[in-house]
Amino acid sequence: AQSVTQPDIHITVSEGASLELRCNYSYGATPYLFWYVQSPGQGLQLLLKYFSGDTLVQGIKGFEAEFKRSQSSFNLRKPSVHWSDAAEYFCAVGVITGGGNKLTFGTGTQLKVEL
Amino acid sequence: NAGVMQNPRHLVRRRGQEARLRCSPMKGHSHVYWYRQLPEEGLKFMVYLQKENIIDESGMPKERFSAEFPKEGPSILRIQQVVRGDSAAYFCASSPETGTPYFGPGTRLTVT
């Protein structure tokens, strides 16, 4: 069965600093990978996704992620964090089943931004 | 193009009552998924449906929980005889065939 590990439960960065959130997955085949962001009391917003092709994917709000098959990783990065980026970030692996895309999530990383 | 709609956004039920959560998928999406987020936890898959069919319910509790996605109308997650442990945020997502799931704003269920 597939699984996702986000080793950092909480991360604090200063505004303007760079950010990297770690995500490791376990899945036997080529994975569909996603990053979602959740603000308090809100739903999940898709930041970016990887299905195939270029292993460096660009997303919204200046985020990018790199798929590294050899390391089973899909880390999220942003060169300069803004205070509005404070939220919880979830990495997920998708498995195609019955035509749909069933997601397994990591436990999330809570990002705090210091001004 | 409207996003995934969920209602109600907040629902309060007393122990033993029934809770009905509704989800209208994005236009053109034929696949609906339900996830539950318990306090301080990540999202856990509950059930995946297509029109009139349950495809995967491996994450659904065996008792009191049911889901449907009728030919007409929204998908409904039904919880009978709610208990305090059912208090959580319930998120619906929808996707096209093999596509990206997009999430709704969630329904926060509080059981008193």
Short mmCIF file of C-alpha atoms in Angstrom, two decimals:
data_model
loop_
_atom_site.label_atom_id
_atom_site.label_comp_id
_atom_site.label_asym_id
_atom_site.label_seq_id
_atom_site.Cartn_x
_atom_site.Cartn_y
_atom_site.Cartn_z
CA ALA A 1 0.00 0.00 0.00
CA GLN A 2 1.11 3.53 -0.65
CA SER A 3 2.18 5.93 2.09
CA VAL A 4 3.47 9.46 2.49
CA THR A 5 5.83 10.80 5.12
CA GLN A 6 6.24 14.45 5.97
CA PRO A 7 8.98 14.39 8.59
CA ASP A 8 8.60 17.99 9.73
CA ILE A 9 5.48 18.65 11.76
CA HIS A 10 6.27 22.33 12.33
CA ILE A 11 8.61 24.68 10.47
CA THR A 12 9.29 28.34 11.23
CA VAL A 13 10.98 30.62 8.73
CA SER A 14 11.53 34.34 8.52
CA GLU A 15 9.73 36.31 5.85
CA GLY A 16 11.91 36.55 2.78
CA ALA A 17 13.84 33.39 3.60
CA SER A 18 13.80 30.31 1.40
CA LEU A 19 11.65 27.31 2.23
CA GLU A 20 11.84 23.59 1.64
CA LEU A 21 9.19 21.19 2.89
CA ARG A 22 10.07 17.53 2.73
CA CYS A 23 7.91 14.73 1.41
CA ASN A 24 8.80 11.07 0.95
CA TYR A 25 6.44 8.56 -0.56
CA SER A 26 6.20 4.81 -0.85
CA TYR A 27 4.49 3.39 -3.92
CA GLY A 28 5.38 0.53 -6.23
CA ALA A 29 4.66 2.24 -9.55
CA THR A 30 5.16 5.70 -10.98
CA PRO A 31 3.28 7.95 -8.61
CA TYR A 32 0.93 10.83 -9.11
CA LEU A 33 2.12 13.42 -6.59
CA PHE A 34 0.44 16.51 -5.21
CA TRP A 35 0.98 19.36 -2.81
CA TYR A 36 -2.04 21.05 -1.23
CA VAL A 37 -2.19 23.99 1.18
CA GLN A 38 -4.79 24.52 3.88
CA SER A 39 -5.38 27.78 5.73
CA PRO A 40 -7.14 27.62 9.10
CA GLY A 41 -10.80 26.71 8.76
CA GLN A 42 -10.51 26.40 5.00
CA GLY A 43 -10.46 23.64 2.42
CA LEU A 44 -7.44 22.37 0.53
CA GLN A 45 -6.05 24.33 -2.37
CA LEU A 46 -3.94 22.62 -4.99
CA LEU A 47 -0.44 24.09 -5.23
CA LEU A 48 1.05 21.80 -7.85
CA LYS A 49 1.09 18.26 -9.17
CA TYR A 50 3.36 15.78 -10.89
CA PHE A 51 2.00 13.17 -13.26
CA SER A 52 4.91 12.60 -15.67
CA GLY A 53 7.49 14.44 -17.73
CA ASP A 54 9.69 17.21 -16.38
CA THR A 55 10.61 16.37 -12.80
CA LEU A 56 10.66 20.01 -11.73
CA VAL A 57 7.11 21.32 -11.61
CA GLN A 58 5.95 24.86 -11.09
CA GLY A 59 2.87 25.73 -9.13
CA ILE A 60 0.89 28.68 -7.95
CA LYS A 61 2.09 31.37 -5.54
CA GLY A 62 5.73 30.90 -6.58
CA PHE A 63 6.03 27.32 -5.33
CA GLU A 64 7.88 24.53 -7.11
CA ALA A 65 8.59 20.89 -6.38
CA GLU A 66 11.07 18.37 -7.66
CA PHE A 67 10.32 14.68 -8.15
CA LYS A 68 13.33 12.51 -7.38
CA ARG A 69 12.58 8.88 -8.10
CA SER A 70 15.87 7.64 -6.64
CA GLN A 71 15.05 9.24 -3.30
CA SER A 72 11.27 8.69 -3.43
CA SER A 73 10.89 12.36 -2.67
CA PHE A 74 8.79 15.26 -3.83
CA ASN A 75 10.00 18.26 -1.84
CA LEU A 76 8.25 21.62 -2.04
CA ARG A 77 10.32 24.80 -2.34
CA LYS A 78 9.87 28.51 -2.46
CA PRO A 79 12.78 30.95 -2.83
CA SER A 80 11.28 33.75 -0.73
CA VAL A 81 8.47 33.18 1.75
CA HIS A 82 5.72 35.73 2.35
CA TRP A 83 3.80 36.13 5.60
CA SER A 84 0.65 34.99 3.77
CA ASP A 85 2.26 31.58 3.16
CA ALA A 86 1.68 30.62 6.79
CA ALA A 87 -0.60 27.58 6.58
CA GLU A 88 -0.54 23.81 6.69
CA TYR A 89 0.93 21.97 3.74
CA PHE A 90 -0.01 18.46 2.72
CA CYS A 91 1.80 16.15 0.35
CA ALA A 92 -0.25 13.37 -1.25
CA VAL A 93 0.26 10.40 -3.54
CA GLY A 94 -2.53 9.47 -5.93
CA VAL A 95 -3.43 6.01 -7.10
CA ILE A 96 -5.64 5.51 -10.11
CA THR A 97 -8.41 3.13 -9.20
CA GLY A 98 -11.64 2.59 -11.08
CA GLY A 99 -10.86 5.64 -13.19
CA GLY A 100 -10.55 7.94 -10.21
CA ASN A 101 -7.54 9.31 -8.38
CA LYS A 102 -7.55 8.19 -4.76
CA LEU A 103 -5.22 10.23 -2.56
CA THR A 104 -3.16 9.19 0.45
CA PHE A 105 -1.96 12.16 2.48
CA GLY A 106 0.96 12.84 4.73
CA THR A 107 0.29 14.19 8.19
CA GLY A 108 1.07 17.73 7.10
CA THR A 109 3.64 20.41 7.90
CA GLN A 110 2.54 23.52 9.74
CA LEU A 111 4.43 26.56 8.44
CA LYS A 112 4.87 29.60 10.60
CA VAL A 113 6.35 32.78 9.12
CA GLU A 114 8.12 35.26 11.37
CA LEU A 115 8.00 38.89 10.33
CA ASN B 1 -16.78 27.44 -13.41
CA ALA B 2 -17.84 27.00 -9.82
CA GLY B 3 -15.67 24.86 -7.59
CA VAL B 4 -16.69 21.95 -5.44
CA MET B 5 -19.63 22.98 -3.26
CA GLN B 6 -20.29 21.57 0.16
CA ASN B 7 -23.12 22.29 2.53
CA PRO B 8 -23.68 22.94 5.23
CA ARG B 9 -20.35 24.52 6.15
CA HIS B 10 -20.98 23.95 9.82
CA LEU B 11 -23.28 21.38 11.37
CA VAL B 12 -24.07 20.79 15.02
CA ARG B 13 -25.76 17.58 16.06
CA ARG B 14 -26.56 16.04 19.40
CA ARG B 15 -25.44 12.52 20.14
CA GLY B 16 -27.77 10.02 18.52
CA GLN B 17 -28.97 12.33 15.74
CA GLU B 18 -28.28 11.92 12.04
CA ALA B 19 -25.92 14.09 10.03
CA ARG B 20 -26.24 14.60 6.28
CA LEU B 21 -23.40 16.24 4.40
CA ARG B 22 -23.81 17.28 0.78
CA CYS B 23 -21.28 17.69 -1.99
CA SER B 24 -21.79 19.01 -5.50
CA PRO B 25 -18.81 18.23 -7.75
CA MET B 26 -17.26 20.61 -10.23
CA LYS B 27 -18.93 20.71 -13.62
CA GLY B 28 -17.65 17.90 -15.80
CA HIS B 29 -16.32 15.86 -12.88
CA SER B 30 -17.75 12.37 -12.56
CA HIS B 31 -15.74 11.16 -9.56
CA VAL B 32 -16.42 12.16 -5.97
CA TYR B 33 -14.32 11.41 -2.91
CA TRP B 34 -14.92 11.94 0.79
CA TYR B 35 -12.14 12.53 3.32
CA ARG B 36 -12.23 13.10 7.06
CA GLN B 37 -9.88 15.29 9.02
CA LEU B 38 -9.83 14.74 12.75
CA PRO B 39 -8.40 17.46 15.00
CA GLU B 40 -4.59 17.61 14.77
CA GLU B 41 -4.56 14.86 12.15
CA GLY B 42 -4.19 14.63 8.40
CA LEU B 43 -6.86 13.72 5.94
CA LYS B 44 -8.04 10.14 5.75
CA PHE B 45 -9.78 8.65 2.75
CA MET B 46 -13.29 7.41 3.39
CA VAL B 47 -15.06 6.60 0.14
CA TYR B 48 -14.92 7.13 -3.62
CA LEU B 49 -18.02 7.19 -5.82
CA GLN B 50 -19.10 7.62 -9.38
CA LYS B 51 -22.68 8.28 -10.41
CA GLU B 52 -24.87 5.65 -8.72
CA ASN B 53 -21.86 3.49 -7.82
CA ILE B 54 -19.55 3.12 -4.85
CA ILE B 55 -16.12 2.30 -6.23
CA ASP B 56 -14.04 2.10 -3.05
CA GLU B 57 -15.31 2.37 0.51
CA SER B 58 -12.27 0.91 2.21
CA GLY B 59 -11.96 3.90 4.56
CA MET B 60 -15.55 4.01 5.71
CA PRO B 61 -16.38 2.89 9.24
CA LYS B 62 -18.39 -0.31 8.99
CA GLU B 63 -21.35 0.99 10.96
CA ARG B 64 -23.42 4.17 10.90
CA PHE B 65 -21.70 5.68 7.85
CA SER B 66 -23.02 5.54 4.29
CA ALA B 67 -22.53 7.48 1.08
CA GLU B 68 -24.34 7.87 -2.18
CA PHE B 69 -23.98 9.75 -5.44
CA PRO B 70 -27.33 9.55 -7.21
CA LYS B 71 -27.92 10.05 -10.90
CA GLU B 72 -29.37 13.47 -10.15
CA GLY B 73 -28.26 15.73 -7.34
CA PRO B 74 -25.31 15.96 -4.99
CA SER B 75 -23.34 13.25 -3.29
CA ILE B 76 -24.40 12.69 0.30
CA LEU B 77 -22.41 11.38 3.24
CA ARG B 78 -24.75 10.19 5.94
CA ILE B 79 -23.81 9.50 9.53
CA GLN B 80 -26.45 7.87 11.68
CA GLN B 81 -26.58 8.04 15.46
CA VAL B 82 -23.63 10.40 15.71
CA VAL B 83 -21.18 10.14 18.59
CA ARG B 84 -18.66 12.68 19.91
CA GLY B 85 -15.85 10.92 18.05
CA ASP B 86 -17.52 11.82 14.75
CA SER B 87 -16.71 15.49 15.33
CA ALA B 88 -14.36 16.40 12.50
CA ALA B 89 -14.04 18.27 9.25
CA TYR B 90 -15.39 16.32 6.29
CA PHE B 91 -14.03 17.24 2.89
CA CYS B 92 -15.36 16.31 -0.48
CA ALA B 93 -13.25 16.32 -3.63
CA SER B 94 -14.09 15.74 -7.26
CA SER B 95 -12.09 14.92 -10.34
CA PRO B 96 -12.48 14.09 -13.99
CA GLU B 97 -11.40 10.65 -15.22
CA THR B 98 -7.87 9.97 -13.85
CA GLY B 99 -7.52 13.70 -13.26
CA THR B 100 -6.63 15.95 -10.37
CA PRO B 101 -8.93 16.00 -7.33
CA TYR B 102 -10.15 19.44 -6.30
CA PHE B 103 -11.48 19.97 -2.81
CA GLY B 104 -14.47 21.73 -1.42
CA PRO B 105 -14.42 24.01 1.64
CA GLY B 106 -15.48 21.23 3.98
CA THR B 107 -18.23 20.66 6.51
CA ARG B 108 -17.27 21.04 10.16
CA LEU B 109 -19.36 18.63 12.19
CA THR B 110 -19.66 19.16 15.92
CA VAL B 111 -21.40 16.55 18.04
CA THR B 112 -22.58 17.77 21.44
#
